[in-house]
Coordinates of C-alpha atoms and ligand atoms in Angstrom, one line a residue:
X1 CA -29.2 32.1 -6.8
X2 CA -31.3 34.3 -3.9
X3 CA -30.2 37.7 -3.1
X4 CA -26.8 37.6 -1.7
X5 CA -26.7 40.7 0.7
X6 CA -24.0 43.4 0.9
X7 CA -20.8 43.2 3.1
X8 CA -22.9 45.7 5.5
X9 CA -22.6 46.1 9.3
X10 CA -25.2 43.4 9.8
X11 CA -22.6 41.0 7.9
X12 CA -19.9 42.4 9.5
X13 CA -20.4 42.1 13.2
X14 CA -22.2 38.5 12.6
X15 CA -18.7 37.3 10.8
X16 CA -15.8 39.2 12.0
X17 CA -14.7 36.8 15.0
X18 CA -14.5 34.0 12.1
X19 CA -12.2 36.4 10.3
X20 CA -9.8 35.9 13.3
X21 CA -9.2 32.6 12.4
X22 CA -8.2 33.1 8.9
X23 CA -6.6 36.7 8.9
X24 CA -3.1 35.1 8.1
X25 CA -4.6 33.2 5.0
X26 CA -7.6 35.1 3.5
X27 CA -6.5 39.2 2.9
X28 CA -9.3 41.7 4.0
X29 CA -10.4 42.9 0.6
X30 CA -10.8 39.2 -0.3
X31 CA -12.8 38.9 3.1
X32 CA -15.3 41.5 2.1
X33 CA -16.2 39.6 -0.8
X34 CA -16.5 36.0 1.1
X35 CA -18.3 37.4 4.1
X36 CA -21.5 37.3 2.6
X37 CA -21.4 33.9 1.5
X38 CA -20.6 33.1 4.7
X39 CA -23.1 35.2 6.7
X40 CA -26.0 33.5 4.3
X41 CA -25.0 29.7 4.7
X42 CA -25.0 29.9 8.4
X43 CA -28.5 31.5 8.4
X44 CA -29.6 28.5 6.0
X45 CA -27.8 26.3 7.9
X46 CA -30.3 26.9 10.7
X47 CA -33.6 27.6 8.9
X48 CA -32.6 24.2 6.6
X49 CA -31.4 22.0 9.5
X50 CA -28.6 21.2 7.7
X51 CA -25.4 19.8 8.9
X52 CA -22.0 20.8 7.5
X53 CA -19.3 17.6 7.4
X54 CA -15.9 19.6 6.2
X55 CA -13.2 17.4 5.6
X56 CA -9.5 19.0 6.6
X57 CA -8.4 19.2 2.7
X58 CA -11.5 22.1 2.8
X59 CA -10.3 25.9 2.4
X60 CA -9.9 27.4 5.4
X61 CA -13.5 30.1 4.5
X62 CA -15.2 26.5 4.4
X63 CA -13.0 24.6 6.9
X64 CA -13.5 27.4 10.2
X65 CA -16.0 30.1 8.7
X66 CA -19.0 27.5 7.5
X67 CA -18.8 23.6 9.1
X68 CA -20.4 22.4 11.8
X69 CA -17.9 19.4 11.9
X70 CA -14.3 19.1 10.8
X71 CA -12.2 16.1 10.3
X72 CA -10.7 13.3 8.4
X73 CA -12.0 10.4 6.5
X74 CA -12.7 8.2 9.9
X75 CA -13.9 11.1 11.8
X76 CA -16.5 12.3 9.0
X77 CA -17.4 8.5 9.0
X78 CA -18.1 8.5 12.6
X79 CA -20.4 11.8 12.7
X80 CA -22.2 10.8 9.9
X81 CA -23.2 7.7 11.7
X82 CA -24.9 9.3 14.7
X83 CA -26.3 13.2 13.2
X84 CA -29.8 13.8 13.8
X85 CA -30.0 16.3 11.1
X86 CA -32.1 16.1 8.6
X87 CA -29.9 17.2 5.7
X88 CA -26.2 16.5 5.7
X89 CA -23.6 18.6 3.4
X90 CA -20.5 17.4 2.4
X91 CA -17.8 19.4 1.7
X92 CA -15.6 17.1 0.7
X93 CA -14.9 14.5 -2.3
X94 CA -17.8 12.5 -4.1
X95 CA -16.8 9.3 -2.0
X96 CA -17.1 10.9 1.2
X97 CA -20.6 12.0 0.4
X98 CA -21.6 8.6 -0.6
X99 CA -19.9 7.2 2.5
X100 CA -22.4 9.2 3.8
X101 CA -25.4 8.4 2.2
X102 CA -24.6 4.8 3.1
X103 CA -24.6 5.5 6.7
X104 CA -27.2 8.0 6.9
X105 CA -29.7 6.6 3.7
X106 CA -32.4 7.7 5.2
X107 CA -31.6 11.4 4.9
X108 CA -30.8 14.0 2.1
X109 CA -27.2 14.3 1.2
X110 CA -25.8 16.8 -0.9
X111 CA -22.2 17.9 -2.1
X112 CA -22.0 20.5 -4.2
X113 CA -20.5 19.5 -7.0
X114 CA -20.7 15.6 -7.7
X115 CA -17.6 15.8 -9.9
X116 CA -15.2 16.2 -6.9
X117 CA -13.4 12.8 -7.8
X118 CA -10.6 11.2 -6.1
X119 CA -7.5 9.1 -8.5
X120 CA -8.0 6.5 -6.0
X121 CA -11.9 5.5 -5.7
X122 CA -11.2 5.8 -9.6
X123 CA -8.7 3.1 -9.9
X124 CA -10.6 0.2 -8.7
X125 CA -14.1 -1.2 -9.5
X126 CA -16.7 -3.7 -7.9
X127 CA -16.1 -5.7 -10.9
X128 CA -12.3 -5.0 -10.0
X129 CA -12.8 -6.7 -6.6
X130 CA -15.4 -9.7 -7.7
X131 CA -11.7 -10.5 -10.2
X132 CA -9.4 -10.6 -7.5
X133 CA -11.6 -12.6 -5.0
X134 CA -11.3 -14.9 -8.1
X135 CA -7.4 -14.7 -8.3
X136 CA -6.8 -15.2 -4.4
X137 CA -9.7 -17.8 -3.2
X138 CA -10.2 -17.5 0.2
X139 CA -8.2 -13.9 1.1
X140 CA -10.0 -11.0 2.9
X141 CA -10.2 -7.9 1.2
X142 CA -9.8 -4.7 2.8
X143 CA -10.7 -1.5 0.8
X144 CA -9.6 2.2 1.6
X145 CA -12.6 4.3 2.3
X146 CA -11.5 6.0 -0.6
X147 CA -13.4 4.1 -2.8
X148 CA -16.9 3.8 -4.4
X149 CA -19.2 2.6 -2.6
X150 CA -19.5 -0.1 -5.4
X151 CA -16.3 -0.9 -4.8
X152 CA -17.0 -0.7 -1.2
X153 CA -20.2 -3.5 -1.5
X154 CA -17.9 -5.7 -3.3
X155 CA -14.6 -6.0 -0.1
X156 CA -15.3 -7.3 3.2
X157 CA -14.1 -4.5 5.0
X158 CA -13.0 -0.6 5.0
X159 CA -10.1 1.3 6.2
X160 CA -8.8 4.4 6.7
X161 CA -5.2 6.3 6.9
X162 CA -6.8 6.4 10.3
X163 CA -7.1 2.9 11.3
X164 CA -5.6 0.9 8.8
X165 CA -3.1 -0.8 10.6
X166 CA -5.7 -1.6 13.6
X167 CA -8.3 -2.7 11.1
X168 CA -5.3 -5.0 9.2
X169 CA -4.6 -6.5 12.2
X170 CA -8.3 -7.4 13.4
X171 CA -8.5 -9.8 10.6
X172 CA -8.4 -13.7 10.6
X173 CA -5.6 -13.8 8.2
X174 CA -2.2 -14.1 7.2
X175 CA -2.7 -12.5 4.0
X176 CA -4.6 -9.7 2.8
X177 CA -5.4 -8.3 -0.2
X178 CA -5.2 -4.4 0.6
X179 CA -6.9 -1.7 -2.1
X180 CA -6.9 0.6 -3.8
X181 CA -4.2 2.8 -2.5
X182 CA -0.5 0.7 -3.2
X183 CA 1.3 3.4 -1.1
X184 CA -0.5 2.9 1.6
X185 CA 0.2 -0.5 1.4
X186 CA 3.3 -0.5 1.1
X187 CA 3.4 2.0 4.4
X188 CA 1.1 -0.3 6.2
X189 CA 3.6 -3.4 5.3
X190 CA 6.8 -2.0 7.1
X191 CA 4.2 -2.0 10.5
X192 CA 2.4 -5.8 10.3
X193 CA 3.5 -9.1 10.2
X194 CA 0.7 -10.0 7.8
X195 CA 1.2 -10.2 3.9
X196 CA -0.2 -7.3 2.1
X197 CA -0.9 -7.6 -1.5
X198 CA -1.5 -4.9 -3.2
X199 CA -3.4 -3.1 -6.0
X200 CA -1.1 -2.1 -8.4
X201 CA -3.1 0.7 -10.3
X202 CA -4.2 2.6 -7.2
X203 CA -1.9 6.0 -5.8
X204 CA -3.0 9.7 -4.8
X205 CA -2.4 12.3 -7.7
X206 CA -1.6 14.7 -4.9
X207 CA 0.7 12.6 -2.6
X208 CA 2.7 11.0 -5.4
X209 CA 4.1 14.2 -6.3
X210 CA 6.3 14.8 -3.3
X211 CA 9.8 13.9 -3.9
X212 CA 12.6 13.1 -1.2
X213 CA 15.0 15.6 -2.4
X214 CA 12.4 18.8 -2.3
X215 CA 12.1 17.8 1.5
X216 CA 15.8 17.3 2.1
X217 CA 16.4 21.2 0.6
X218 CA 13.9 22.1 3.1
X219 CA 15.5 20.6 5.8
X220 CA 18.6 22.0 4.8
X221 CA 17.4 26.0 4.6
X222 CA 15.1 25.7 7.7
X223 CA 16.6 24.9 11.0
X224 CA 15.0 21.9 13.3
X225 CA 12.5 21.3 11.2
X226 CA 10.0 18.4 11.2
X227 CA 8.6 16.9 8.5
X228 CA 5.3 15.1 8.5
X229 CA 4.1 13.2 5.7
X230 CA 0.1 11.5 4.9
X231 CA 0.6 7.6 4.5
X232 CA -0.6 8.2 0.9
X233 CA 3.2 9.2 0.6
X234 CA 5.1 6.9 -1.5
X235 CA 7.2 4.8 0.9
X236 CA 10.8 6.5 0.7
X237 CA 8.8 10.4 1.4
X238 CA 7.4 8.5 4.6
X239 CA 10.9 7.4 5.1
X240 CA 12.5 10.5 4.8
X241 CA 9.6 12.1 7.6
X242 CA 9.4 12.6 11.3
X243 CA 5.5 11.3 11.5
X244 CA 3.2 9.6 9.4
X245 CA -0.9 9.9 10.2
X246 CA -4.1 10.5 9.0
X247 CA -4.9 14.1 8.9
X248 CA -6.4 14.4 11.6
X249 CA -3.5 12.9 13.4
X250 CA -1.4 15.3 11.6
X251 CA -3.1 17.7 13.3
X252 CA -3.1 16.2 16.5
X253 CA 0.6 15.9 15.8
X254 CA 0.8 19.9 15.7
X255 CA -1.8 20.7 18.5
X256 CA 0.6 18.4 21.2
X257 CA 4.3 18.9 20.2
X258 CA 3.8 22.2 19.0
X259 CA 6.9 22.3 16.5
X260 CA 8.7 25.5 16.2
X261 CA 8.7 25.0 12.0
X262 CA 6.8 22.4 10.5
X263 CA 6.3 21.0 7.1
X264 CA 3.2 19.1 6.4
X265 CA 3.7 16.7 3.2
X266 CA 0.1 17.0 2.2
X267 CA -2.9 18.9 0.5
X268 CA -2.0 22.7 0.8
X269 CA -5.4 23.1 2.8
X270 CA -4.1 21.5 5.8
X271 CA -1.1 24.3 6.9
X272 CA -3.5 27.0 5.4
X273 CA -6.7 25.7 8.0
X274 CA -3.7 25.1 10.6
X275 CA -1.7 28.8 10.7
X276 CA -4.6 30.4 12.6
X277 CA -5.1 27.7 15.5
X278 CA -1.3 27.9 16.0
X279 CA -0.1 31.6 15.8
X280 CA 3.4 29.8 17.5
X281 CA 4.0 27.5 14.8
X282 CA 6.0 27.9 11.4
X283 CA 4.5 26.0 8.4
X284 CA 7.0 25.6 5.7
X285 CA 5.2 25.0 2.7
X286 CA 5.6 23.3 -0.4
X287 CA 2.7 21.4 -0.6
X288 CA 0.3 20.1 -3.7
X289 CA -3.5 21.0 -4.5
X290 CA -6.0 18.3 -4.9
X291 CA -7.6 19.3 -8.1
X292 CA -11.0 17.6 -6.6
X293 CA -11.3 18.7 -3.6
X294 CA -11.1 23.1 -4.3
X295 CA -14.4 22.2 -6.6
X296 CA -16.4 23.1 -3.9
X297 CA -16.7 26.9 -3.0
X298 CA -18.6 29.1 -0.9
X299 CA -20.2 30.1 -4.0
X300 CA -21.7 26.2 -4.9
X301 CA -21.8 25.3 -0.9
X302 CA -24.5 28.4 -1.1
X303 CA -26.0 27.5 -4.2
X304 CA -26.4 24.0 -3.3
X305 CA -28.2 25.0 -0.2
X306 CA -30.4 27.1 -1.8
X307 CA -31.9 24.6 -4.2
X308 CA -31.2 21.4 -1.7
X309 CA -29.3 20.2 -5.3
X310 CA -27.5 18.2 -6.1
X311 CA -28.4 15.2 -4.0
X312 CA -26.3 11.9 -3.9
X313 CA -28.0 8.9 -4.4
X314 CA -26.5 5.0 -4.1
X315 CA -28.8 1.8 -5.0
X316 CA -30.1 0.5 -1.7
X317 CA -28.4 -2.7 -3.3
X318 CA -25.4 -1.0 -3.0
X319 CA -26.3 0.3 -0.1
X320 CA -26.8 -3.1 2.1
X321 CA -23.0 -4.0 0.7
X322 CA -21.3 -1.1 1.2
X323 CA -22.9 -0.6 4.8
X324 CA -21.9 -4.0 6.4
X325 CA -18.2 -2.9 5.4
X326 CA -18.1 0.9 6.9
X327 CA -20.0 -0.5 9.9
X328 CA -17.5 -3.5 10.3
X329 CA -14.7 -1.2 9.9
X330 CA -16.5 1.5 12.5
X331 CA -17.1 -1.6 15.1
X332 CA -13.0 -2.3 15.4
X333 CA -12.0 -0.4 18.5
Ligands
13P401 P1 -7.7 11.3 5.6 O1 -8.6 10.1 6.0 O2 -6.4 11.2 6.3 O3 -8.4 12.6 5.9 O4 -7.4 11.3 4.1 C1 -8.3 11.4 3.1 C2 -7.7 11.8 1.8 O5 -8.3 11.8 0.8 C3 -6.3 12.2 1.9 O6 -5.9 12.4 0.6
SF4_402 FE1 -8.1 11.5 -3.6 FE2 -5.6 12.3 -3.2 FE3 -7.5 14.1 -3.5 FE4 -7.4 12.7 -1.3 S1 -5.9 14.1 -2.0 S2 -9.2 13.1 -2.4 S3 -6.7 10.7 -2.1 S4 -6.9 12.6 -5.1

């Protein structure tokens, strides 16, 4: 790795209105030590021309110190579609980056470490998908974006916690066979008239671990306050919660109601990235880490940008497949 410079006065007028945002999460001391890191990546950011997608799950030194663009799944989608840059970063999960790639294959995409996997893009296969199509003649498939974009080649279209329900009911059918995620499913049945199936082997490691009674002891020592749970949930979690959304609409959840004590049911990121945009609001934690997602660092984001490595790569096969199914899913207003 290059030089990293000192925490010197150079570094610490350039980054100290970032620290602002993160002074309730990240103690000074630890600061001094991440400064640099962050000083460095935004001057490569500029001589490189590269673009920094961070999803929300990102720690809040990646999330507000280092991206040039913040959001979930569907809004990473969406940006990644249109950037002019010529390199684009992911800070995110391994199927985000490809998601990526297949939007954007004619430029460089990198995440920093390509072993930042996901429980549900591991549960399913194209080969998975080619069966079921098999099993149920005639049924549309719709994938979660959290998927490979094998898997993604192999469905007919994509979804997100973002616009599952809208993208369920643009389709032709009565039926539909609904993957990977069997939570989600099951949260997207209570709200359609259509028949979901679902894929039995498919849940979140970090949003299956919630459990109704941790959130009713909550509600019981904190006063008025409201719950809001990811649709990766199990069903009775959702059940026992004020709001279901995406992150992002999690988020927008917080920035328009502005609750007095809130506990987000979700990757411990999101209150973390959330306390300094809203000094007024409580977040009551507990919450559970993704495992995948806190592989990438400062330390690798810097690294990576230093050596342009490593670069994700999908078959242009692959690439035609999973394409028509993110654009189909990004053409349903
Ligand atoms: P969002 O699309 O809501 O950001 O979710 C992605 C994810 O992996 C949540 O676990
Ligand atoms: Fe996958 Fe769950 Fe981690 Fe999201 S939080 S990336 S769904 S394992």
């Amino acid at each position: 790795m290059g030089v990293l410079p000192e925490y010197s006065k150079e570094v610490k007028e350039a980054t100290d209105h970032l620290y602002e945002l993160v002074k309730d999460v990240i103690p000074r001391m630890e600061w001094e030590v991440k400064a640099p890191y962050i000083y460095r990546i935004n001057q490569l950011k500029k001589e490189k021309n590269i673009l920094i997608l961070a999803h929300n799950y990102m720690t809040p030194d990646i999330f507000h110190c280092i991206s040039d663009i913040k959001g979930d799944s569907l809004g990473l989608a969406r940006e990644a579609a249109k950037t002019d840059a010529d390199t684009i970063l992911v800070c995110g999960v391994y199927f985000m980056a490809e998601t990526t790639k297949v939007l954007s294959p004619d430029k460089r995409v990198l995440i920093s470490d390509p072993t930042a996997g996901c429980s549900l893009a591991d549960s399913i296969t194209g080969a998975d998908v080619k069966k079921l199509r098999q099993e149920h003649p005639g049924v549309p498939i719709v994938t979660y974006v959290n998927t490979t974009a094998e898997t993604k080649a192999e469905v007919d279209i994509c979804c997100t916690s973002g616009n599952a329900l809208k993208i369920i009911e643009s389709i032709d059918s009565d039926e539909i066979l609904f993957v990977p995620d069997r939570f989600l499913c099951r949260n997207m049945q209570t709200q359609t008239d259509k028949k979901l199936i679902e894929w039995s082997k498919g849940s979140c490691e970090v949003h299956e671990l919630f459990t109704v009674e941790s959130i009713n002891e909550f509600r019981a020592a904190h006063d008025g306050l409201v719950v809001i749970a990811h649709p990766e949930c199990p069903r009775e979690i959702v059940e026992a919660s004020d709001f279901s959304g995406s992150t992002a609409d999690m988020i927008n959840f917080v920035e328009d109601r502005r609750p007095k004590k809130v506990l987000m049911v979700t990757e411990c990121s999101m209150s973390d990235n959330l306390t300094g945009m809203y000094p007024d609001v409580e977040f009551v934690r507990p919450c559970n880490l993704c495992p995948h997602m806190k592989k990438i660092t400062l330390e690798n984001v810097l690294e990576t940008m230093e050596t342009m490595s490593p670069e994700v790569f999908v078959a242009p096969e692959v690439i035609d497949g999973a394409k028509r199914s993110v654009e189909r899913m990004l053409e349903v207003k």
